[in-house]
């Protein structure tokens, strides 16, 4: 009569904690990119650092590409704020999605690092292909 009902607590990864922990990678990248002045005049090293910081920010906040549209006039603060606010929930959802299929924090961490590495690799490949065109 009551088959399929169980009162055993769910073992595994907390979805809320996984969503919050999934924000570490993009927040680290955003923090590192904020440490570099994008519009400061300087030599070749500063240009390379600015380019790397911009690429790190776009890896962490992929929705910031929307501001590349010609008719949108946005300042640096607006791009970074709105890009972060729209991208961080996507990262949290990715962490929650990984938690649904992970039975332990070790498995979740391995999958999360694999997701981050794959995302960075694909992003760099896409930027390279677009730059080559």
Coordinates of C-alpha atoms in Angstrom, one line a residue:
X1 CA 0.0 0.0 0.0
X2 CA 2.8 2.4 0.7
X3 CA 5.5 1.2 -1.5
X4 CA 8.2 3.6 -2.7
X5 CA 8.0 5.8 0.3
X6 CA 11.1 6.2 2.4
X7 CA 11.9 8.3 5.4
X8 CA 15.7 8.0 4.9
X9 CA 17.4 11.4 4.8
X10 CA 19.1 12.2 1.5
X11 CA 22.8 11.5 1.6
X12 CA 25.0 13.5 -0.6
X13 CA 25.8 17.1 -1.4
X14 CA 23.6 20.0 -0.2
X15 CA 22.3 21.9 -3.2
X16 CA 22.4 25.3 -1.5
X17 CA 26.0 24.8 -0.3
X18 CA 27.0 23.6 -3.7
X19 CA 25.4 26.6 -5.4
X20 CA 27.3 29.0 -3.0
X21 CA 30.6 27.1 -3.5
X22 CA 30.2 27.2 -7.2
X23 CA 30.6 31.0 -7.1
X24 CA 34.2 30.7 -5.9
X25 CA 35.7 30.3 -9.4
X26 CA 34.0 33.3 -11.0
X27 CA 34.4 35.5 -7.9
X28 CA 38.2 34.8 -7.9
X29 CA 38.4 35.6 -11.6
X30 CA 36.4 38.8 -11.2
X31 CA 38.5 39.8 -8.2
X32 CA 41.7 39.2 -10.1
X33 CA 40.4 41.2 -13.1
X34 CA 39.5 44.1 -10.9
X35 CA 43.1 44.4 -9.7
X36 CA 44.2 45.5 -13.1
X37 CA 43.5 49.0 -14.5
X38 CA 41.8 48.6 -17.8
X39 CA 42.2 52.2 -18.9
X40 CA 45.5 53.2 -17.5
X41 CA 48.2 54.2 -19.9
X42 CA 51.3 52.1 -19.7
X43 CA 53.8 49.9 -21.5
X44 CA 53.5 46.5 -23.2
X45 CA 53.2 44.7 -19.9
X46 CA 50.3 46.7 -18.7
X47 CA 48.5 46.1 -22.0
X48 CA 49.0 42.4 -21.7
X49 CA 47.7 42.5 -18.1
X50 CA 44.7 44.5 -19.2
X51 CA 43.9 42.1 -22.0
X52 CA 44.3 39.0 -19.7
X53 CA 42.1 40.7 -17.0
X54 CA 39.4 41.4 -19.6
X55 CA 39.5 37.8 -20.8
X56 CA 39.4 36.5 -17.2
X57 CA 36.3 38.7 -16.5
X58 CA 34.6 37.5 -19.7
X59 CA 35.3 33.9 -18.7
X60 CA 33.7 34.5 -15.3
X61 CA 30.9 36.7 -16.6
X62 CA 30.0 35.5 -20.1
X63 CA 26.8 37.6 -20.2
X64 CA 28.9 40.7 -20.4
X65 CA 29.2 40.1 -24.2
X66 CA 25.8 41.7 -24.5
X67 CA 27.5 45.1 -24.0
X68 CA 29.5 44.7 -27.1
X69 CA 26.5 45.6 -29.2
X70 CA 27.1 49.0 -30.9
X71 CA 24.0 50.8 -29.7
X72 CA 24.7 50.1 -26.0
X73 CA 26.8 52.8 -24.3
X74 CA 28.0 51.3 -21.1
X75 CA 30.8 52.3 -18.7
X76 CA 33.2 49.8 -17.2
X77 CA 31.3 49.8 -13.8
X78 CA 28.0 49.0 -15.6
X79 CA 29.5 46.2 -17.6
X80 CA 31.1 44.6 -14.6
X81 CA 28.1 45.0 -12.3
X82 CA 25.5 43.8 -14.7
X83 CA 27.7 41.1 -16.2
X84 CA 28.4 39.8 -12.7
X85 CA 24.8 40.0 -11.6
X86 CA 23.6 38.1 -14.6
X87 CA 26.4 35.5 -14.7
X88 CA 26.7 34.5 -11.1
X89 CA 23.3 32.9 -10.9
X90 CA 24.3 30.8 -13.9
X91 CA 27.4 29.6 -12.0
X92 CA 25.2 28.8 -9.0
X93 CA 22.8 26.8 -11.1
X94 CA 25.7 24.9 -12.5
X95 CA 26.8 24.0 -8.9
X96 CA 23.3 23.0 -8.0
X97 CA 23.1 20.9 -11.1
X98 CA 26.3 19.1 -10.3
X99 CA 25.1 18.5 -6.8
X100 CA 22.0 16.6 -8.1
X101 CA 24.3 14.0 -9.6
X102 CA 27.0 13.9 -6.9
X103 CA 26.9 11.6 -4.0
X104 CA 29.8 13.2 -2.1
X105 CA 31.7 16.4 -1.9
X106 CA 34.7 14.8 -3.4
X107 CA 32.8 13.8 -6.6
X108 CA 31.2 17.3 -6.7
X109 CA 34.6 19.0 -6.4
X110 CA 36.1 16.8 -9.2
X111 CA 33.1 17.5 -11.5
X112 CA 33.3 21.3 -10.6
X113 CA 37.0 21.5 -11.5
X114 CA 36.4 19.6 -14.7
X115 CA 33.5 22.0 -15.6
X116 CA 35.7 25.0 -14.9
X117 CA 38.6 23.7 -16.9
X118 CA 36.4 22.7 -19.8
X119 CA 34.7 26.1 -19.7
X120 CA 38.0 28.0 -19.8
X121 CA 39.4 25.8 -22.6
X122 CA 36.3 26.2 -24.7
X123 CA 36.2 29.9 -24.1
X124 CA 39.8 30.4 -25.1
X125 CA 39.3 28.3 -28.2
X126 CA 36.2 30.3 -29.2
X127 CA 38.1 33.6 -28.7
X128 CA 41.0 32.3 -30.7
X129 CA 38.7 31.3 -33.6
X130 CA 36.9 34.6 -33.5
X131 CA 40.2 36.5 -33.4
X132 CA 41.5 34.5 -36.4
X133 CA 38.4 35.4 -38.5

